[in-house]
Amino acid sequence: MKKAAYIPVIVSYFFVLLFCYAAISKMLDFENFQVQLAQSPLLSAYAGFVSYAVLIMEFATAILLCIQKTNRIGLYASLGLMAAFTIYIYLILNYSDFVPCSCGGILEKLGWTEHLIFNIGCVALAITAILIKQKQEFPDLRLLKPVWISSIIMILSSGVVVSLFLSSEYIIKKENNFTRRFLQHPLEDEDAKIDLGFNSYYFAGYDDSYIYLGNVTAPMVLTTVDTALKSKSRMKIRLDKSDYPFRSIQMRVKYPYYYLYDGDVPVIYRGSLKDSFARTISYNDAYFTQLAVIDSSRFAIRTLNSRTQNYTIGSLDLSKSQKVRLYPSLIEKQTDGVFDSDGKLIIDPKNKKLSYAYYYRNQFLVMDSNINLINRLHTIDTISWAQVRAVALSDGRHKMGAPPLQVNKNMVIAHNILFNQSNLRGKFEDRDAWKQAAIIDCYNTDRQNYIGSFYISNRGKNKIAHFLITDCYLYILSGNELVRFRFAQSLLRQLKSGDAENLNKRVGNNY
């Protein structure tokens, strides 16, 4: 029994060493500690609060353990902390959407299961020390009271962690406060690339065998590259009638046709991919600023409503007598109805689902091929009101009065997922990494659900100009290059199911 009397002292010193080391390590690299918490599968939404709370509790517990009068309270506090850390790891191993890499400071060589065993051992040590101390100080009293107190502390501390987990998951996926989660190894290393010779290309479309490119400096040339990026060909397109005051001809491809248009001139041309001659299929039906091809005779358009002078989404159906129909309630005006509601109209070529993502606010629309609104969803940033200022000119035109805050930069919809290139840095994100890469946020288009994010690194000094998502690959245009990346199979399965998540950052158990 005399040897057992030293157990509370030894256990107290052990916890003092453990908590002081852990707290000091976090303080010396506090920014990285917050980043790790922000990437935690359980506590992402509360990274700011938890990062400070853990430090305070670890230092406070160490101090309580060092003072004779408060040593018992310190042991109870140690039990509560270790119980919380234990349930945290248990949830990661059994209920989290992913199991991150382990990096627990002094225990960084241990895996998650070993961490769990270590923590259970610490809980047992704390309980043992509490019971022995109770027997030493009050030998005539029964041990029922410290057992009950220890049980209540473990239940409460575990309950707090579980509550934070459930609440954090809801906030991250449904009501995100701009905390990103980064998918683990979403892309394999680039497996193909081709030098296009110029940096003025954009993606016009794709099919199972080819990627089709338009060129802003050569708008009448359709460039075809095989999906393996081994060869390319060019086709100079001829129009049946071309004496129009074109300003910016655009090209879209939906197999087996290509389409050319310039919304400033109300004309659309269509040609077979096997033929360089394009014929007029629509003239004087509608002026428009953007166009998405639904099928060979149906199009979704964005136009300037002549009555309201606001951007409006519409349909152009060449098979009907009333070809144009407008849907003025879809795009919502905030200030001027033009700059504040500017965005990009895109279509999923597989299921023909449409989306309109705003450039200057955290919202995107999801529509079916008949322009029926399915969802009005939000991106994870907090800019709900477009920060733009329009100035009216004397001739009735409007222009930007100041540089706007752009929220969303470029978008692609595929696999029922909106891949959105964000223009804003989220909470706890590394500034240098942001400068060296584009960031893509993924959203399920069936419901308000943020899936995760991943980086696409710049290629030297060249940033990502455009990107394209196919069934298995991510293609990017950067500088003069067209580059292909293969999606990891695990990510493909998750994206196709609208689920996630894995991290590409190391996340520890943070004690």
Short mmCIF file of C-alpha atoms in Angstrom, two decimals:
data_model
loop_
_atom_site.label_atom_id
_atom_site.label_comp_id
_atom_site.label_asym_id
_atom_site.label_seq_id
_atom_site.Cartn_x
_atom_site.Cartn_y
_atom_site.Cartn_z
CA MET A 1 0.00 0.00 0.00
CA LYS A 2 2.92 2.32 0.62
CA LYS A 3 4.03 1.99 -3.00
CA ALA A 4 0.47 2.61 -4.17
CA ALA A 5 0.54 5.92 -2.30
CA TYR A 6 2.92 7.29 -4.88
CA ILE A 7 0.60 6.52 -7.79
CA PRO A 8 -1.45 9.77 -7.57
CA VAL A 9 1.79 11.80 -7.51
CA ILE A 10 3.31 9.92 -10.44
CA VAL A 11 0.09 10.14 -12.44
CA SER A 12 -0.18 13.88 -11.67
CA TYR A 13 3.37 14.52 -12.93
CA PHE A 14 2.66 12.42 -16.00
CA PHE A 15 -0.40 14.51 -16.91
CA VAL A 16 1.45 17.77 -16.16
CA LEU A 17 4.16 16.73 -18.59
CA LEU A 18 1.68 15.55 -21.21
CA PHE A 19 -0.56 18.63 -21.11
CA CYS A 20 2.27 21.19 -20.88
CA TYR A 21 4.11 19.61 -23.79
CA ALA A 22 0.95 19.44 -25.87
CA ALA A 23 -0.12 23.02 -25.07
CA ILE A 24 3.32 24.53 -25.67
CA SER A 25 3.63 22.67 -28.98
CA LYS A 26 0.30 24.12 -30.09
CA MET A 27 1.28 27.64 -29.03
CA LEU A 28 4.55 27.52 -30.96
CA ASP A 29 2.67 26.61 -34.14
CA PHE A 30 -0.77 27.98 -33.32
CA GLU A 31 -1.75 28.84 -36.90
CA ASN A 32 -1.04 25.30 -38.05
CA PHE A 33 -2.95 23.94 -35.05
CA GLN A 34 -6.01 25.94 -36.10
CA VAL A 35 -5.63 24.73 -39.68
CA GLN A 36 -5.53 21.13 -38.44
CA LEU A 37 -8.67 21.66 -36.39
CA ALA A 38 -10.37 23.31 -39.37
CA GLN A 39 -9.64 20.14 -41.35
CA SER A 40 -10.80 17.88 -38.55
CA PRO A 41 -13.63 15.54 -39.54
CA LEU A 42 -15.39 16.34 -36.27
CA LEU A 43 -14.67 19.91 -35.21
CA SER A 44 -14.24 21.93 -38.41
CA ALA A 45 -16.96 24.46 -37.69
CA TYR A 46 -15.61 25.23 -34.21
CA ALA A 47 -11.90 25.41 -35.00
CA GLY A 48 -11.54 28.97 -33.70
CA PHE A 49 -13.26 28.36 -30.36
CA VAL A 50 -11.86 24.87 -29.76
CA SER A 51 -8.26 25.90 -30.52
CA TYR A 52 -8.29 28.40 -27.64
CA ALA A 53 -10.42 26.26 -25.33
CA VAL A 54 -8.09 23.26 -25.57
CA LEU A 55 -5.03 25.39 -24.77
CA ILE A 56 -6.71 27.01 -21.78
CA MET A 57 -7.96 23.69 -20.40
CA GLU A 58 -4.59 21.96 -20.79
CA PHE A 59 -2.68 24.75 -19.04
CA ALA A 60 -5.35 25.13 -16.35
CA THR A 61 -5.37 21.38 -15.67
CA ALA A 62 -1.58 21.31 -15.40
CA ILE A 63 -1.67 24.17 -12.88
CA LEU A 64 -4.40 22.46 -10.80
CA LEU A 65 -2.34 19.27 -10.71
CA CYS A 66 0.72 21.14 -9.40
CA ILE A 67 -1.08 22.66 -6.40
CA GLN A 68 -1.67 20.32 -3.47
CA LYS A 69 -5.06 21.75 -2.53
CA THR A 70 -6.39 21.49 -6.08
CA ASN A 71 -4.66 18.27 -7.11
CA ARG A 72 -7.87 16.25 -6.78
CA ILE A 73 -9.73 18.73 -9.05
CA GLY A 74 -6.82 18.49 -11.50
CA LEU A 75 -7.13 14.71 -11.61
CA TYR A 76 -10.85 14.99 -12.33
CA ALA A 77 -10.08 17.57 -15.03
CA SER A 78 -7.45 15.22 -16.50
CA LEU A 79 -10.04 12.45 -16.57
CA GLY A 80 -12.49 14.73 -18.38
CA LEU A 81 -9.93 15.80 -20.98
CA MET A 82 -8.71 12.27 -21.66
CA ALA A 83 -12.28 10.98 -21.89
CA ALA A 84 -13.05 13.72 -24.42
CA PHE A 85 -9.94 12.88 -26.47
CA THR A 86 -10.84 9.19 -26.31
CA ILE A 87 -14.39 9.64 -27.59
CA TYR A 88 -13.02 11.97 -30.27
CA ILE A 89 -10.79 9.21 -31.64
CA TYR A 90 -13.56 6.62 -31.28
CA LEU A 91 -15.88 8.80 -33.39
CA ILE A 92 -13.17 9.29 -36.02
CA LEU A 93 -12.62 5.55 -36.31
CA ASN A 94 -16.28 4.56 -36.35
CA TYR A 95 -18.55 7.44 -37.37
CA SER A 96 -16.51 9.99 -39.29
CA ASP A 97 -16.81 10.30 -43.07
CA PHE A 98 -13.05 9.79 -43.26
CA VAL A 99 -10.07 8.79 -41.16
CA PRO A 100 -7.33 11.41 -41.46
CA CYS A 101 -3.63 10.88 -41.01
CA SER A 102 -2.38 10.89 -37.43
CA CYS A 103 -0.04 13.57 -36.13
CA GLY A 104 -0.32 13.79 -32.39
CA GLY A 105 2.86 15.65 -31.45
CA ILE A 106 4.69 13.51 -28.90
CA LEU A 107 2.74 10.49 -30.17
CA GLU A 108 3.02 11.18 -33.88
CA LYS A 109 4.41 7.70 -34.60
CA LEU A 110 1.22 6.07 -33.32
CA GLY A 111 -1.75 5.26 -35.52
CA TRP A 112 -5.33 6.05 -34.57
CA THR A 113 -5.95 2.66 -32.97
CA GLU A 114 -2.78 2.98 -30.91
CA HIS A 115 -3.87 6.49 -29.92
CA LEU A 116 -7.19 5.08 -28.77
CA ILE A 117 -5.45 2.44 -26.64
CA PHE A 118 -3.11 5.07 -25.17
CA ASN A 119 -6.04 7.32 -24.28
CA ILE A 120 -7.97 4.48 -22.66
CA GLY A 121 -4.86 3.76 -20.60
CA CYS A 122 -4.73 7.41 -19.53
CA VAL A 123 -8.39 7.32 -18.51
CA ALA A 124 -7.68 4.21 -16.43
CA LEU A 125 -4.67 5.92 -14.82
CA ALA A 126 -6.73 8.98 -13.91
CA ILE A 127 -9.49 6.87 -12.34
CA THR A 128 -6.94 4.79 -10.43
CA ALA A 129 -5.21 7.90 -9.10
CA ILE A 130 -8.54 9.43 -8.04
CA LEU A 131 -9.60 6.30 -6.15
CA ILE A 132 -6.24 5.87 -4.39
CA LYS A 133 -6.18 9.55 -3.42
CA GLN A 134 -9.71 9.22 -2.05
CA LYS A 135 -8.65 6.20 0.02
CA GLN A 136 -5.55 8.02 1.29
CA GLU A 137 -7.35 11.18 2.41
CA PHE A 138 -10.63 9.63 3.54
CA PRO A 139 -9.89 5.99 4.47
CA ASP A 140 -13.20 5.53 6.28
CA LEU A 141 -15.37 6.72 3.38
CA ARG A 142 -16.66 4.44 0.68
CA LEU A 143 -15.44 4.87 -2.91
CA LEU A 144 -18.94 5.23 -4.32
CA LYS A 145 -18.80 9.04 -4.46
CA PRO A 146 -15.60 9.37 -6.59
CA VAL A 147 -16.88 6.58 -8.85
CA TRP A 148 -20.10 8.51 -9.47
CA ILE A 149 -18.26 11.80 -9.97
CA SER A 150 -15.84 10.16 -12.42
CA SER A 151 -18.72 8.58 -14.34
CA ILE A 152 -20.59 11.89 -14.60
CA ILE A 153 -17.44 13.71 -15.77
CA MET A 154 -16.76 11.12 -18.48
CA ILE A 155 -20.37 11.19 -19.66
CA LEU A 156 -20.45 15.01 -19.77
CA SER A 157 -17.10 15.40 -21.54
CA SER A 158 -17.99 12.68 -24.05
CA GLY A 159 -21.40 14.29 -24.57
CA VAL A 160 -19.79 17.65 -25.34
CA VAL A 161 -17.58 16.08 -28.03
CA VAL A 162 -20.51 14.18 -29.57
CA SER A 163 -22.63 17.35 -29.59
CA LEU A 164 -19.85 19.34 -31.24
CA PHE A 165 -19.42 16.58 -33.82
CA LEU A 166 -23.10 16.47 -34.77
CA SER A 167 -23.40 20.25 -34.82
CA SER A 168 -20.17 20.74 -36.77
CA GLU A 169 -21.17 18.23 -39.44
CA TYR A 170 -24.48 20.02 -39.95
CA ILE A 171 -22.82 23.44 -40.16
CA ILE A 172 -20.08 22.29 -42.57
CA LYS A 173 -22.42 20.47 -44.93
CA LYS A 174 -25.55 22.60 -44.64
CA GLU A 175 -24.75 26.01 -43.12
CA ASN A 176 -21.03 26.34 -43.73
CA ASN A 177 -19.26 29.32 -42.18
CA PHE A 178 -16.53 29.29 -44.87
CA THR A 179 -14.41 26.50 -43.45
CA ARG A 180 -13.14 24.24 -46.20
CA ARG A 181 -12.37 20.54 -46.01
CA PHE A 182 -9.79 19.31 -48.44
CA LEU A 183 -10.25 15.96 -50.12
CA GLN A 184 -7.38 13.52 -49.70
CA HIS A 185 -5.42 12.89 -52.91
CA PRO A 186 -8.41 13.64 -55.19
CA LEU A 187 -6.23 13.68 -58.31
CA GLU A 188 -3.52 11.38 -59.44
CA ASP A 189 -0.41 12.96 -60.95
CA GLU A 190 -0.89 14.41 -64.40
CA ASP A 191 -0.86 11.54 -66.85
CA ALA A 192 -0.96 13.41 -70.16
CA LYS A 193 -0.39 16.86 -71.64
CA ILE A 194 -0.10 18.51 -75.02
CA ASP A 195 1.33 21.84 -76.13
CA LEU A 196 -1.33 23.78 -78.03
CA GLY A 197 1.02 26.56 -79.09
CA PHE A 198 -1.28 29.37 -77.88
CA ASN A 199 -2.93 30.43 -74.63
CA SER A 200 -6.22 31.63 -76.12
CA TYR A 201 -8.15 28.35 -76.13
CA TYR A 202 -11.27 27.48 -74.17
CA PHE A 203 -13.26 24.27 -73.76
CA ALA A 204 -16.13 24.00 -76.25
CA GLY A 205 -17.24 20.48 -75.31
CA TYR A 206 -16.26 16.82 -75.27
CA ASP A 207 -17.44 13.31 -76.09
CA ASP A 208 -16.11 9.85 -75.32
CA SER A 209 -13.20 10.19 -77.75
CA TYR A 210 -12.34 13.87 -78.10
CA ILE A 211 -11.95 17.21 -76.37
CA TYR A 212 -13.14 20.17 -78.45
CA LEU A 213 -11.56 23.59 -78.13
CA GLY A 214 -12.55 27.02 -79.32
CA ASN A 215 -10.11 29.90 -79.70
CA VAL A 216 -10.92 33.53 -78.94
CA THR A 217 -8.31 34.78 -81.42
CA ALA A 218 -9.38 32.35 -84.15
CA PRO A 219 -13.13 32.01 -83.54
CA MET A 220 -13.83 30.13 -86.78
CA VAL A 221 -11.41 27.32 -85.98
CA LEU A 222 -12.50 24.18 -84.13
CA THR A 223 -9.58 22.30 -82.58
CA THR A 224 -10.06 18.61 -81.77
CA VAL A 225 -7.76 16.76 -79.37
CA ASP A 226 -8.09 13.06 -78.60
CA THR A 227 -8.79 12.32 -74.94
CA ALA A 228 -5.35 10.74 -74.50
CA LEU A 229 -3.82 14.08 -75.61
CA LYS A 230 -1.71 12.39 -78.27
CA SER A 231 -2.89 14.23 -81.36
CA LYS A 232 -4.84 17.29 -82.45
CA SER A 233 -6.52 18.54 -85.58
CA ARG A 234 -7.97 21.83 -86.74
CA MET A 235 -11.02 22.55 -88.84
CA LYS A 236 -11.69 25.97 -90.38
CA ILE A 237 -15.42 26.53 -90.32
CA ARG A 238 -17.33 28.22 -93.12
CA LEU A 239 -20.70 29.91 -92.55
CA ASP A 240 -23.63 29.98 -94.95
CA LYS A 241 -24.01 33.69 -94.18
CA SER A 242 -21.41 35.74 -92.37
CA ASP A 243 -21.96 39.42 -93.21
CA TYR A 244 -23.05 40.34 -89.71
CA PRO A 245 -21.38 42.79 -87.28
CA PHE A 246 -20.05 40.06 -84.99
CA ARG A 247 -18.27 41.11 -81.81
CA SER A 248 -17.32 37.81 -80.19
CA ILE A 249 -18.16 34.50 -81.82
CA GLN A 250 -18.36 31.58 -79.41
CA MET A 251 -18.38 27.86 -80.10
CA ARG A 252 -20.07 24.94 -78.35
CA VAL A 253 -19.97 21.23 -79.18
CA LYS A 254 -22.60 18.64 -78.35
CA TYR A 255 -22.06 15.48 -80.32
CA PRO A 256 -22.63 15.11 -83.25
CA TYR A 257 -22.85 18.88 -83.87
CA TYR A 258 -20.95 22.07 -83.21
CA TYR A 259 -22.65 25.42 -82.77
CA LEU A 260 -21.45 28.97 -83.36
CA TYR A 261 -23.16 32.07 -82.08
CA ASP A 262 -22.71 35.69 -81.14
CA GLY A 263 -25.47 36.91 -78.87
CA ASP A 264 -25.00 40.51 -80.00
CA VAL A 265 -26.21 39.24 -83.36
CA PRO A 266 -29.34 37.05 -83.03
CA VAL A 267 -27.99 34.14 -85.03
CA ILE A 268 -27.01 30.52 -84.26
CA TYR A 269 -25.18 28.23 -86.68
CA ARG A 270 -24.98 24.45 -86.56
CA GLY A 271 -22.67 22.08 -88.36
CA SER A 272 -21.77 18.41 -88.26
CA LEU A 273 -18.46 17.53 -86.63
CA LYS A 274 -17.61 15.77 -89.89
CA ASP A 275 -18.32 18.85 -91.99
CA SER A 276 -16.70 22.29 -91.96
CA PHE A 277 -19.82 24.00 -93.33
CA ALA A 278 -22.21 25.47 -90.74
CA ARG A 279 -25.75 26.55 -91.56
CA THR A 280 -28.02 29.07 -89.88
CA ILE A 281 -30.63 27.39 -87.66
CA SER A 282 -31.82 30.49 -85.82
CA TYR A 283 -31.95 34.10 -86.94
CA ASN A 284 -33.62 37.04 -85.26
CA ASP A 285 -35.24 34.83 -82.64
CA ALA A 286 -33.40 36.24 -79.62
CA TYR A 287 -30.51 38.38 -78.50
CA PHE A 288 -28.58 36.78 -75.67
CA THR A 289 -25.38 37.07 -73.66
CA GLN A 290 -24.87 33.37 -72.88
CA LEU A 291 -26.05 30.09 -74.37
CA ALA A 292 -26.09 26.46 -73.26
CA VAL A 293 -26.93 23.69 -75.72
CA ILE A 294 -29.62 21.30 -74.41
CA ASP A 295 -30.10 19.36 -77.65
CA SER A 296 -30.01 20.01 -81.39
CA SER A 297 -33.00 22.35 -81.31
CA ARG A 298 -33.27 23.51 -77.69
CA PHE A 299 -31.08 26.02 -75.90
CA ALA A 300 -30.97 27.77 -72.55
CA ILE A 301 -30.03 31.44 -72.83
CA ARG A 302 -29.26 34.38 -70.63
CA THR A 303 -30.56 37.62 -72.04
CA LEU A 304 -31.15 41.22 -71.01
CA ASN A 305 -34.87 41.60 -70.45
CA SER A 306 -36.02 44.55 -72.57
CA ARG A 307 -38.82 45.36 -70.12
CA THR A 308 -36.92 45.22 -66.81
CA GLN A 309 -33.37 45.73 -68.14
CA ASN A 310 -32.28 42.87 -65.86
CA TYR A 311 -30.48 39.66 -66.72
CA THR A 312 -33.03 36.89 -67.30
CA ILE A 313 -32.77 33.19 -68.07
CA GLY A 314 -34.83 31.94 -70.99
CA SER A 315 -35.34 29.02 -73.33
CA LEU A 316 -35.02 28.97 -77.10
CA ASP A 317 -36.84 26.04 -78.68
CA LEU A 318 -36.60 26.02 -82.48
CA SER A 319 -39.25 23.31 -82.79
CA LYS A 320 -42.02 25.48 -81.36
CA SER A 321 -43.99 28.31 -82.89
CA GLN A 322 -43.28 30.47 -79.85
CA LYS A 323 -39.58 29.86 -79.77
CA VAL A 324 -38.53 32.06 -76.85
CA ARG A 325 -39.78 31.91 -73.30
CA LEU A 326 -38.37 33.96 -70.41
CA TYR A 327 -38.22 33.05 -66.74
CA PRO A 328 -37.76 36.42 -64.99
CA SER A 329 -38.08 35.08 -61.45
CA LEU A 330 -34.99 32.85 -61.62
CA ILE A 331 -32.20 35.45 -61.54
CA GLU A 332 -32.83 37.70 -58.55
CA LYS A 333 -31.96 41.38 -58.66
CA GLN A 334 -30.17 42.95 -55.68
CA THR A 335 -29.14 46.41 -56.89
CA ASP A 336 -28.91 47.07 -60.63
CA GLY A 337 -30.04 43.69 -61.97
CA VAL A 338 -27.05 43.35 -64.31
CA PHE A 339 -23.69 43.55 -62.56
CA ASP A 340 -25.05 42.29 -59.24
CA SER A 341 -26.65 39.26 -60.95
CA ASP A 342 -23.85 38.47 -63.36
CA GLY A 343 -22.86 34.81 -63.46
CA LYS A 344 -22.31 31.80 -65.68
CA LEU A 345 -24.92 29.56 -67.29
CA ILE A 346 -23.66 25.97 -67.55
CA ILE A 347 -25.06 22.54 -68.36
CA ASP A 348 -24.23 18.97 -67.40
CA PRO A 349 -23.92 17.30 -70.83
CA LYS A 350 -24.88 13.89 -69.44
CA ASN A 351 -28.18 14.61 -67.66
CA LYS A 352 -28.88 18.07 -69.14
CA LYS A 353 -29.18 19.63 -65.70
CA LEU A 354 -28.56 23.39 -65.85
CA SER A 355 -26.97 25.69 -63.33
CA TYR A 356 -26.49 29.42 -63.03
CA ALA A 357 -23.74 30.43 -60.59
CA TYR A 358 -23.41 34.07 -59.59
CA TYR A 359 -19.98 35.67 -59.80
CA TYR A 360 -20.43 38.18 -56.98
CA ARG A 361 -22.54 36.37 -54.36
CA ASN A 362 -22.65 32.96 -52.72
CA GLN A 363 -25.53 31.44 -54.61
CA PHE A 364 -26.20 29.16 -57.56
CA LEU A 365 -29.39 27.91 -59.19
CA VAL A 366 -30.07 24.37 -60.33
CA MET A 367 -32.64 23.77 -63.10
CA ASP A 368 -33.84 20.87 -65.20
CA SER A 369 -33.70 20.89 -69.00
CA ASN A 370 -37.11 22.60 -69.14
CA ILE A 371 -35.77 25.53 -67.07
CA ASN A 372 -37.78 24.49 -64.03
CA LEU A 373 -36.05 25.55 -60.82
CA ILE A 374 -34.91 22.55 -58.76
CA ASN A 375 -32.83 24.22 -56.07
CA ARG A 376 -31.53 27.60 -55.05
CA LEU A 377 -28.31 26.72 -53.20
CA HIS A 378 -25.35 28.51 -51.64
CA THR A 379 -21.60 28.29 -51.80
CA ILE A 380 -19.73 28.18 -48.49
CA ASP A 381 -18.43 31.74 -48.44
CA THR A 382 -20.38 34.41 -46.59
CA ILE A 383 -20.89 37.00 -49.37
CA SER A 384 -24.67 36.87 -49.75
CA TRP A 385 -24.98 40.40 -51.14
CA ALA A 386 -23.08 41.37 -54.30
CA GLN A 387 -20.46 44.00 -53.48
CA VAL A 388 -20.70 45.92 -56.75
CA ARG A 389 -21.39 49.55 -57.57
CA ALA A 390 -22.91 50.45 -60.91
CA VAL A 391 -22.73 53.94 -62.43
CA ALA A 392 -25.30 55.15 -64.98
CA LEU A 393 -23.86 56.91 -68.04
CA SER A 394 -25.54 59.71 -69.93
CA ASP A 395 -26.34 57.42 -72.85
CA GLY A 396 -28.25 55.03 -70.61
CA ARG A 397 -25.53 52.43 -70.33
CA HIS A 398 -24.08 51.27 -67.04
CA LYS A 399 -20.57 50.44 -65.99
CA MET A 400 -18.78 49.33 -62.83
CA GLY A 401 -18.10 52.24 -60.50
CA ALA A 402 -15.42 50.31 -58.58
CA PRO A 403 -13.72 46.92 -58.82
CA PRO A 404 -16.20 44.33 -57.51
CA LEU A 405 -15.49 41.56 -55.02
CA GLN A 406 -15.63 38.42 -57.15
CA VAL A 407 -16.75 35.37 -55.20
CA ASN A 408 -16.93 32.63 -57.82
CA LYS A 409 -14.58 32.57 -60.78
CA ASN A 410 -15.36 29.59 -63.01
CA MET A 411 -17.79 26.68 -62.83
CA VAL A 412 -18.40 23.25 -64.33
CA ILE A 413 -21.29 20.91 -63.59
CA ALA A 414 -20.83 17.13 -63.89
CA HIS A 415 -21.82 14.00 -61.98
CA ASN A 416 -24.60 16.07 -60.35
CA ILE A 417 -21.78 18.04 -58.74
CA LEU A 418 -21.04 21.72 -59.19
CA PHE A 419 -17.27 22.20 -59.38
CA ASN A 420 -16.77 25.85 -58.51
CA GLN A 421 -13.44 27.69 -58.73
CA SER A 422 -13.66 30.03 -55.77
CA ASN A 423 -12.01 33.41 -55.74
CA LEU A 424 -11.94 33.76 -51.95
CA ARG A 425 -9.66 32.31 -49.26
CA GLY A 426 -11.49 30.50 -46.47
CA LYS A 427 -10.85 30.38 -42.74
CA PHE A 428 -7.54 28.98 -41.52
CA GLU A 429 -6.16 28.53 -45.06
CA ASP A 430 -2.54 29.01 -45.94
CA ARG A 431 -1.99 32.23 -47.89
CA ASP A 432 1.00 30.89 -49.83
CA ALA A 433 -0.88 27.76 -50.93
CA TRP A 434 -3.72 29.99 -52.13
CA LYS A 435 -1.36 32.03 -54.29
CA GLN A 436 0.15 28.93 -55.87
CA ALA A 437 -3.02 27.10 -56.84
CA ALA A 438 -6.65 27.36 -57.88
CA ILE A 439 -9.17 25.97 -55.42
CA ILE A 440 -12.19 23.97 -56.52
CA ASP A 441 -15.17 23.58 -54.19
CA CYS A 442 -17.60 20.72 -54.83
CA TYR A 443 -21.35 20.91 -54.13
CA ASN A 444 -24.12 18.39 -54.52
CA THR A 445 -26.74 19.90 -56.83
CA ASP A 446 -29.57 17.80 -55.43
CA ARG A 447 -29.48 19.42 -52.00
CA GLN A 448 -27.62 22.00 -49.92
CA ASN A 449 -24.52 19.92 -49.29
CA TYR A 450 -20.88 20.98 -49.51
CA ILE A 451 -18.80 17.92 -50.38
CA GLY A 452 -15.21 19.12 -50.15
CA SER A 453 -12.46 21.02 -51.92
CA PHE A 454 -9.20 20.39 -53.71
CA TYR A 455 -6.31 22.40 -55.12
CA ILE A 456 -5.07 22.52 -58.71
CA SER A 457 -1.52 23.83 -58.60
CA ASN A 458 -0.40 26.54 -61.00
CA ARG A 459 1.98 25.43 -63.70
CA GLY A 460 4.92 27.69 -63.01
CA LYS A 461 3.78 31.24 -63.62
CA ASN A 462 0.68 30.10 -65.52
CA LYS A 463 -2.58 29.95 -63.63
CA ILE A 464 -5.54 27.78 -64.49
CA ALA A 465 -7.52 29.48 -67.26
CA HIS A 466 -10.27 26.89 -67.79
CA PHE A 467 -11.08 23.40 -66.57
CA LEU A 468 -13.29 20.55 -67.74
CA ILE A 469 -14.69 17.53 -65.90
CA THR A 470 -15.41 14.27 -67.76
CA ASP A 471 -16.32 10.82 -66.46
CA CYS A 472 -12.85 9.98 -65.18
CA TYR A 473 -10.63 12.97 -65.86
CA LEU A 474 -10.01 16.58 -65.04
CA TYR A 475 -8.62 18.62 -67.94
CA ILE A 476 -7.11 22.07 -67.49
CA LEU A 477 -5.93 24.80 -69.82
CA SER A 478 -2.92 26.61 -68.42
CA GLY A 479 -0.69 28.77 -70.57
CA ASN A 480 -0.18 26.94 -73.85
CA GLU A 481 -0.82 23.52 -72.35
CA LEU A 482 -3.79 21.20 -72.16
CA VAL A 483 -3.20 18.87 -69.20
CA ARG A 484 -5.09 15.78 -68.06
CA PHE A 485 -5.41 14.48 -64.50
CA ARG A 486 -7.14 11.27 -63.53
CA PHE A 487 -9.57 11.39 -60.63
CA ALA A 488 -8.79 8.94 -57.85
CA GLN A 489 -11.25 6.03 -57.94
CA SER A 490 -12.25 6.58 -54.33
CA LEU A 491 -13.13 10.19 -55.08
CA LEU A 492 -15.03 9.25 -58.24
CA ARG A 493 -17.25 6.93 -56.23
CA GLN A 494 -17.82 9.61 -53.63
CA LEU A 495 -18.57 12.32 -56.15
CA LYS A 496 -20.98 10.15 -58.10
CA SER A 497 -22.85 9.38 -54.89
CA GLY A 498 -22.73 13.03 -53.84
CA ASP A 499 -20.75 12.07 -50.76
CA ALA A 500 -17.27 12.74 -49.46
CA GLU A 501 -14.84 13.15 -47.67
CA ASN A 502 -11.11 12.72 -47.21
CA LEU A 503 -8.48 15.26 -46.38
CA ASN A 504 -5.20 16.01 -48.02
CA LYS A 505 -3.93 17.73 -44.92
CA ARG A 506 -2.59 15.91 -41.91
CA VAL A 507 -5.02 16.13 -39.03
CA GLY A 508 -4.05 14.99 -35.54
CA ASN A 509 -5.95 14.16 -32.40
CA ASN A 510 -4.89 17.57 -31.10
CA TYR A 511 -4.08 16.85 -27.51
#
